Amino acid sequence: MTPRVYTIPAGGGVADALARGLLAQAAGDPLALGAMTVLLPNRRVGTTLRDAFLRAAEGKPLLLPRLLPVGDIDADALGLAAGETPAVAEALELPPAIQPRQRQILLARLVLARGDQEVGADQAMHLAAALARLLDEVQAEGLGFDRLDGLVPAELAEHWQETLTFLRIVTETWPEVLRELDALDPAEWRARMTRAQAEAWTTAPPADPVIAAGLLGTNPAEIELLRVVASLPQGALVLPGLDRFMDGESWDQLDDGHPQQPLKRMLEGLRVDRTAVADWPAPAPGGPDRAVLLREVMRPAGTTDAWRDPVGLDAAALAGLVRIDCATSQEEAGVIALLLREVLETPGRTAALVTPDRDLARRVAAQLTRWQVAVDDSAGRPLADTPVGAYLRLVADVAFRDASPLSVLALLKHPLAAGGEPIGLFREALRRLERQVLRGPAPETGIAGLKAALAASDAGPSLDLWLDKVAAILSPFIDAVRGEDQSPAELLRLHIECAEALAAAKSASGDAEPGPARLWRAEDGEAAQTLAEELLAGFDGFPAIPGPDWPGLFEAMMDGAVVRPRWGRHPRLAILGPVEARMARFDRIVLGGLNEGTWPSAPAADPWLSRPMRRQFGLPAPERRIGLAANDFAQAAAGAEVVLTRAEKVEGTPTVPSRWLLRLQAVLDGAGLALAPPQRDWRALARHIDQPDAVRPVAPPKPKPPVAARPRRLSVTQISVWMQDPYAIYARMVLGLEPLDPIEAEPGAAERGTAIHDALAAFLQAWPEALPPDALDRLLALGRAEFARLPPGPDIRTFWWPRFVRIAAWFVETEARLRTAGRRTILTEQKGLVTLPAPAGPFALSGIADRIDQGPDGLVVVDYKTGIVPSNPQILAGHQPQLPLEAMMIRDGGFPGVPQGVPVAGLEHWRLSGAATAGEIKPVKPAEGDFAALAEQALAGLHGLVARFDLPETPYLSQPRGLAPRFSDYAHLARVKEWSAGGGEE
């Protein structure tokens, strides 16, 4: 019988045309329609066809045909009759297909059992996934692994020899495992069931119609079944978008990257000539005929000389086709979201984004939520990115990191964490723990370290009890992960028990909310629970692993798990992958992510077989996927209203337009045509959403607290801050705001400077007169003691200590020289205080002098600097008055122990960098050497500053001189970046 093969033109909407044709064939008989069987690419396409039937019937109730995905043939659903043929009888007795998750775990066990390589459990799981893909590809093509022998000649790289040795897992060991399980690989099971169905229909053709639609015959078994369907008395094969009018030369030169190549390969497998394919007997909706344009765009490389003068191409083919090149992927997502949202302004209109770029799809879905539009993404959302998935990963991470402060905070701040308490109380206790323990230098590792740090604080017993409760939940799992030779099944059980116990909560009324109910109730929770059940079953008998390998193994097992919403998505918008969009029809289609490497994606490197090896083995070239992607692009691009979008940069990296966009531009240039610009400037609209019409900078803050609330005591180091950034003094001294320490704070410049200061002070206090013979060794010993008080870290060992060694050598040499010259230190780290009269009452000035020396000409005040040293002009201008103010305090008796009546003869900064120049004395050089006048000038400036701020109308401005200080903990509070960019007041 002559095969009945039809085609529905690209852009005509395969599902809608198919539904209209089947309804016409049923001729109003509802039972006739229900008796039909329709084979489809996958279950998602079945949903598309169901919706098409509803549109075709204008909402009237229908008894739909049996919609069956060809990849999931079921013996009962398709009515296989036992005993009719040997193949059918054998198919009914086939072992079941092994579950993919179970197969991955079993293959990982085999990888680990090899023992000749250092492979962790997570790496073994990834290798197992790659082996599973190879199994599926080989079995789908109907090949045998016996072909592997002899694929690698001895002269090829040793790597390939080792690869073939590794592949003995699938050639020798894996078949034995399947026999013991009485199971088949999924691809082999589908191929054998498909062939059995083909033989059953060949032997006993069904009395009712069977139609296969939207399929591209990607493997031999599928092509065999489609050949049988097309030859049935009431069978039909409906191809999507076959080009019957392509010239013969181009048809003969089709390569794997051409959209018609999958159809050509399929027709050759069906032994059907292209000219014998008829139009599907259902009218397609009106729209622009883009067939000529797409035929030219996809023309084989050998015939592209025709682009110089394309025949039959006119502007009518460009109607409804628009291209938008965006600057970034974020802008592209905003543009696409607007394109979809605008469609909803017209009742009944539909739109879809079609893209293989899952990141772009997620961005668009997020953008649409600004209008409370929830759109269905056919690829789903990775479980690892959902709230429950993230929570389970954080539970694993806190165990892996042995309850480090950052991991504890990340976990306990998750919305699911409640520890059996009301969530508000749990969060309040966590905030107290954060301030008391988790910020600042990291405590000792483990739960015990947190408890010890809490005991050393003044948090109180209530927080101790709270931490004990949390520790009781976390400790069993943490202890297991920190151990060796752990059972993955037991680790998973403890993981889940820990997550459930921590998720338990109490409602506002005091009612208990069990952890399992909170954790597993949502869609992502159900997906996570299903994964956990599969893993518990699959890990039975899995070899023991080091406990710290568990988080990586768990992450590897989450790969591929997705969450799809069951309801609540918008009925007129969709985000589809190219395969799901193959049969769909929308009023507006946006083809997004049209960059080379994204659509089409670059052929993935085969970890097992090189290109020559694949060809010799009989596997298809990786470029075959490009042909399938090209077919999907051509189908979608033929729609009535199509928008092509791309981003010129993705994550800051420049991109190359998709080859199809480049071809399109070449064809249009040859024809002297151009795409019309969009009717709206979508890029400007996308930017306008987040940009106000006008920017009105916020005014700089001008707080004027009551004089009684203003500080009456400051240190000499705070005076320069008071001049440069009064707002910082206001925030710290009036509002009492102290910056929070970083979490797990590493020792920084301040800690390094303190350690060096303390070591030098201890040295001078120990030897105020003559230096010991081993002075350098003594100073280094003091330095080691000070550095030992710092949290251990690589920076201290690698950078800080070598610098201190150089500083110590310079310091000892300098001290010896100064003492020989008659200079000795009389005070170190000396505290001082003076009280000054002021309009609003006495004002106290405090300070700590790093050292005060007695020299032949008088006193010398020294300030150690491990960072930047103020310049002499800054000091003389009064911008950095620390040393002059200390000189004034000495003169007025502010430092106890300093001899009275002895003048200040020098002010020095000692720059202690430890670099090539380990140390350097930077003396202050006042005019004519008058240090008394410099001190008096500093005092006068301080009197004026105090008097000004004793006036109620004087505000504490932020950076009033327009020069930002090097460091400010309060710039964000003053919103400096908002008003300074707008030209704020001086």
Tab-separated table of C-alpha atoms in Angstrom, residues 725-954:
chain	number	residue	atom	x	y	z
A	725	ASP	CA	33.057	64.011	57.881
A	726	PRO	CA	31.060	65.388	60.847
A	727	TYR	CA	28.204	63.057	59.974
A	728	ALA	CA	30.367	60.062	60.962
A	729	ILE	CA	30.839	61.601	64.429
A	730	TYR	CA	27.087	62.224	64.642
A	731	ALA	CA	26.242	58.645	63.694
A	732	ARG	CA	28.739	57.102	66.108
A	733	MET	CA	28.667	59.496	69.076
A	734	VAL	CA	25.099	60.851	68.978
A	735	LEU	CA	23.109	57.984	67.474
A	736	GLY	CA	25.370	55.349	68.999
A	737	LEU	CA	25.644	53.375	65.759
A	738	GLU	CA	28.605	51.019	65.643
A	739	PRO	CA	29.452	49.188	62.402
A	740	LEU	CA	28.897	45.453	62.512
A	741	ASP	CA	31.951	43.265	62.216
A	742	PRO	CA	32.141	41.079	59.099
A	743	ILE	CA	31.128	37.452	59.387
A	744	GLU	CA	34.163	35.206	59.866
A	745	ALA	CA	36.294	38.338	59.773
A	746	GLU	CA	39.857	37.798	58.666
A	747	PRO	CA	42.515	39.886	60.443
A	748	GLY	CA	42.943	43.117	58.528
A	749	ALA	CA	45.125	46.183	58.498
A	750	ALA	CA	43.838	47.320	61.901
A	751	GLU	CA	44.689	43.997	63.561
A	752	ARG	CA	48.090	43.913	61.870
A	753	GLY	CA	48.848	47.450	63.074
A	754	THR	CA	47.758	46.632	66.614
A	755	ALA	CA	49.980	43.553	66.743
A	756	ILE	CA	52.997	45.539	65.525
A	757	HIS	CA	52.297	48.408	67.941
A	758	ASP	CA	51.953	46.057	70.895
A	759	ALA	CA	55.142	44.162	70.045
A	760	LEU	CA	57.160	47.378	69.749
A	761	ALA	CA	55.671	48.795	72.949
A	762	ALA	CA	56.488	45.629	74.872
A	763	PHE	CA	60.052	45.724	73.570
A	764	LEU	CA	60.595	49.345	74.631
A	765	GLN	CA	59.045	48.748	78.043
A	766	ALA	CA	61.309	45.729	78.600
A	767	TRP	CA	64.510	47.523	77.587
A	768	PRO	CA	64.065	51.271	78.173
A	769	GLU	CA	67.818	51.893	78.563
A	770	ALA	CA	70.449	49.709	76.897
A	771	LEU	CA	69.440	47.242	74.218
A	772	PRO	CA	70.225	43.552	74.860
A	773	PRO	CA	72.853	41.851	72.664
A	774	ASP	CA	70.155	39.714	71.030
A	775	ALA	CA	67.724	42.601	70.600
A	776	LEU	CA	66.418	41.425	67.240
A	777	ASP	CA	65.678	37.915	68.541
A	778	ARG	CA	63.919	39.360	71.578
A	779	LEU	CA	61.748	41.616	69.398
A	780	LEU	CA	60.899	38.755	67.053
A	781	ALA	CA	59.867	36.635	70.029
A	782	LEU	CA	57.549	39.406	71.221
A	783	GLY	CA	56.189	39.689	67.681
A	784	ARG	CA	55.466	35.961	67.549
A	785	ALA	CA	53.527	36.211	70.772
A	786	GLU	CA	51.406	39.082	69.448
A	787	PHE	CA	50.792	37.463	66.064
A	788	ALA	CA	49.818	34.213	67.797
A	789	ARG	CA	46.833	36.016	69.285
A	790	LEU	CA	45.446	36.603	65.772
A	791	PRO	CA	43.230	33.983	64.091
A	792	PRO	CA	45.432	31.728	61.947
A	793	GLY	CA	45.429	32.441	58.258
A	794	PRO	CA	47.606	32.208	55.158
A	795	ASP	CA	48.010	35.984	54.892
A	796	ILE	CA	49.687	36.189	58.295
A	797	ARG	CA	52.152	33.426	57.511
A	798	THR	CA	52.841	34.433	53.913
A	799	PHE	CA	52.735	38.233	53.955
A	800	TRP	CA	52.490	39.736	57.418
A	801	TRP	CA	55.211	37.894	59.285
A	802	PRO	CA	57.955	38.405	56.665
A	803	ARG	CA	57.121	42.112	56.698
A	804	PHE	CA	57.349	42.216	60.493
A	805	VAL	CA	60.751	40.533	60.361
A	806	ARG	CA	62.003	43.325	58.108
A	807	ILE	CA	60.339	45.963	60.331
A	808	ALA	CA	61.981	44.464	63.425
A	809	ALA	CA	65.456	44.544	61.857
A	810	TRP	CA	65.007	48.188	60.849
A	811	PHE	CA	63.538	49.094	64.259
A	812	VAL	CA	66.421	47.558	66.243
A	813	GLU	CA	68.978	49.253	64.026
A	814	THR	CA	67.176	52.605	64.347
A	815	GLU	CA	66.829	52.280	68.126
A	816	ALA	CA	70.529	51.577	68.507
A	817	ARG	CA	71.396	54.643	66.456
A	818	LEU	CA	68.972	56.918	68.360
A	819	ARG	CA	70.169	55.760	71.747
A	820	THR	CA	73.742	56.314	70.733
A	821	ALA	CA	72.718	59.886	69.849
A	822	GLY	CA	71.310	60.402	73.366
A	823	ARG	CA	67.640	59.750	72.737
A	824	ARG	CA	65.621	57.428	74.893
A	825	THR	CA	61.966	56.484	75.213
A	826	ILE	CA	60.299	57.579	78.428
A	827	LEU	CA	56.666	56.537	77.691
A	828	THR	CA	54.897	54.114	75.340
A	829	GLU	CA	51.208	53.767	74.641
A	830	GLN	CA	50.610	56.569	77.109
A	831	LYS	CA	47.028	57.769	77.618
A	832	GLY	CA	46.384	61.467	77.987
A	833	LEU	CA	43.494	63.857	78.622
A	834	VAL	CA	42.971	67.608	78.669
A	835	THR	CA	39.819	69.598	79.301
A	836	LEU	CA	39.125	72.707	77.278
A	837	PRO	CA	36.648	75.512	78.006
A	838	ALA	CA	33.865	75.775	75.458
A	839	PRO	CA	30.588	77.744	75.015
A	840	ALA	CA	28.398	74.761	75.942
A	841	GLY	CA	30.614	73.542	78.777
A	842	PRO	CA	33.933	71.759	79.206
A	843	PHE	CA	35.156	69.677	76.257
A	844	ALA	CA	37.567	66.782	76.865
A	845	LEU	CA	40.280	65.784	74.397
A	846	SER	CA	41.855	62.357	74.871
A	847	GLY	CA	44.676	60.588	73.124
A	848	ILE	CA	47.170	57.754	73.238
A	849	ALA	CA	50.752	58.535	72.301
A	850	ASP	CA	52.529	55.586	70.695
A	851	ARG	CA	55.784	56.789	72.265
A	852	ILE	CA	57.329	59.898	73.781
A	853	ASP	CA	61.093	60.188	73.644
A	854	GLN	CA	63.495	62.426	75.560
A	855	GLY	CA	66.139	63.850	73.251
A	856	PRO	CA	69.015	66.284	73.655
A	857	ASP	CA	66.835	69.202	72.510
A	858	GLY	CA	63.559	68.211	74.142
A	859	LEU	CA	60.665	65.791	73.756
A	860	VAL	CA	59.885	63.930	70.555
A	861	VAL	CA	56.379	62.562	69.951
A	862	VAL	CA	56.294	59.473	67.711
A	863	ASP	CA	53.283	57.961	65.956
A	864	TYR	CA	53.710	54.541	64.293
A	865	LYS	CA	52.029	54.218	60.906
A	866	THR	CA	51.644	50.831	59.218
A	867	GLY	CA	49.464	52.458	56.566
A	868	ILE	CA	49.427	55.847	54.840
A	869	VAL	CA	51.397	58.674	56.474
A	870	PRO	CA	49.882	62.185	56.434
A	871	SER	CA	51.865	64.623	54.345
A	872	ASN	CA	53.607	67.623	55.866
A	873	PRO	CA	51.346	70.138	54.018
A	874	GLN	CA	48.246	68.338	55.385
A	875	ILE	CA	49.589	68.628	58.925
A	876	LEU	CA	50.618	72.256	58.620
A	877	ALA	CA	47.238	73.157	57.098
A	878	GLY	CA	45.474	71.609	60.100
A	879	HIS	CA	43.780	68.783	58.178
A	880	GLN	CA	45.674	66.094	60.125
A	881	PRO	CA	46.146	67.620	63.607
A	882	GLN	CA	46.852	64.452	65.641
A	883	LEU	CA	50.536	65.024	66.444
A	884	PRO	CA	50.209	68.826	66.950
A	885	LEU	CA	47.325	68.198	69.370
A	886	GLU	CA	49.407	65.640	71.266
A	887	ALA	CA	52.153	68.254	71.500
A	888	MET	CA	49.601	70.689	72.944
A	889	MET	CA	48.475	68.060	75.466
A	890	ILE	CA	52.097	67.537	76.572
A	891	ARG	CA	52.539	71.273	77.003
A	892	ASP	CA	49.355	71.509	79.124
A	893	GLY	CA	50.207	68.465	81.260
A	894	GLY	CA	47.748	66.132	79.639
A	895	PHE	CA	50.084	63.107	79.670
A	896	PRO	CA	51.011	61.840	83.147
A	897	GLY	CA	54.690	61.037	83.580
A	898	VAL	CA	55.934	63.519	81.013
A	899	PRO	CA	58.518	65.944	82.485
A	900	GLN	CA	57.007	69.395	82.870
A	901	GLY	CA	58.640	72.386	81.287
A	902	VAL	CA	60.527	70.369	78.677
A	903	PRO	CA	59.618	71.674	75.213
A	904	VAL	CA	58.490	69.511	72.337
A	905	ALA	CA	61.403	69.444	69.924
A	906	GLY	CA	60.074	66.979	67.349
A	907	LEU	CA	56.990	65.313	65.895
A	908	GLU	CA	57.585	62.153	63.883
A	909	HIS	CA	55.645	59.564	61.968
A	910	TRP	CA	57.420	56.227	61.710
A	911	ARG	CA	56.297	54.520	58.557
A	912	LEU	CA	56.496	50.763	59.176
A	913	SER	CA	55.664	49.054	55.885
A	914	GLY	CA	58.024	46.072	55.904
A	915	ALA	CA	58.403	46.453	52.147
A	916	ALA	CA	61.623	47.133	50.257
A	917	THR	CA	62.036	50.128	52.570
A	918	ALA	CA	61.118	48.395	55.810
A	919	GLY	CA	60.847	51.591	57.874
A	920	GLU	CA	61.224	55.309	57.496
A	921	ILE	CA	61.103	58.280	59.840
A	922	LYS	CA	58.916	61.080	58.454
A	923	PRO	CA	59.398	64.174	60.674
A	924	VAL	CA	56.903	67.027	60.796
A	925	LYS	CA	58.575	70.238	59.638
A	926	PRO	CA	56.788	73.350	60.932
A	927	ALA	CA	57.643	76.818	59.690
A	928	GLU	CA	60.948	77.912	61.202
A	929	GLY	CA	60.902	74.765	63.363
A	930	ASP	CA	58.432	76.276	65.820
A	931	PHE	CA	56.608	73.302	67.303
A	932	ALA	CA	55.041	75.469	70.034
A	933	ALA	CA	53.385	77.656	67.401
A	934	LEU	CA	52.171	74.544	65.558
A	935	ALA	CA	50.611	73.219	68.780
A	936	GLU	CA	48.995	76.584	69.467
A	937	GLN	CA	47.614	76.675	65.938
A	938	ALA	CA	46.082	73.209	66.424
A	939	LEU	CA	44.564	74.270	69.744
A	940	ALA	CA	43.055	77.380	68.167
A	941	GLY	CA	41.567	75.312	65.377
A	942	LEU	CA	40.092	72.890	67.902
A	943	HIS	CA	38.588	75.743	69.946
A	944	GLY	CA	36.942	77.086	66.808
A	945	LEU	CA	35.615	73.662	65.837
A	946	VAL	CA	34.148	73.025	69.272
A	947	ALA	CA	32.587	76.470	69.404
A	948	ARG	CA	30.991	76.041	66.002
A	949	PHE	CA	29.369	72.730	66.929
A	950	ASP	CA	28.210	74.165	70.234
A	951	LEU	CA	25.815	76.304	68.187
A	952	PRO	CA	22.386	74.617	67.831
A	953	GLU	CA	22.139	75.677	64.179
A	954	THR	CA	25.397	73.943	63.137
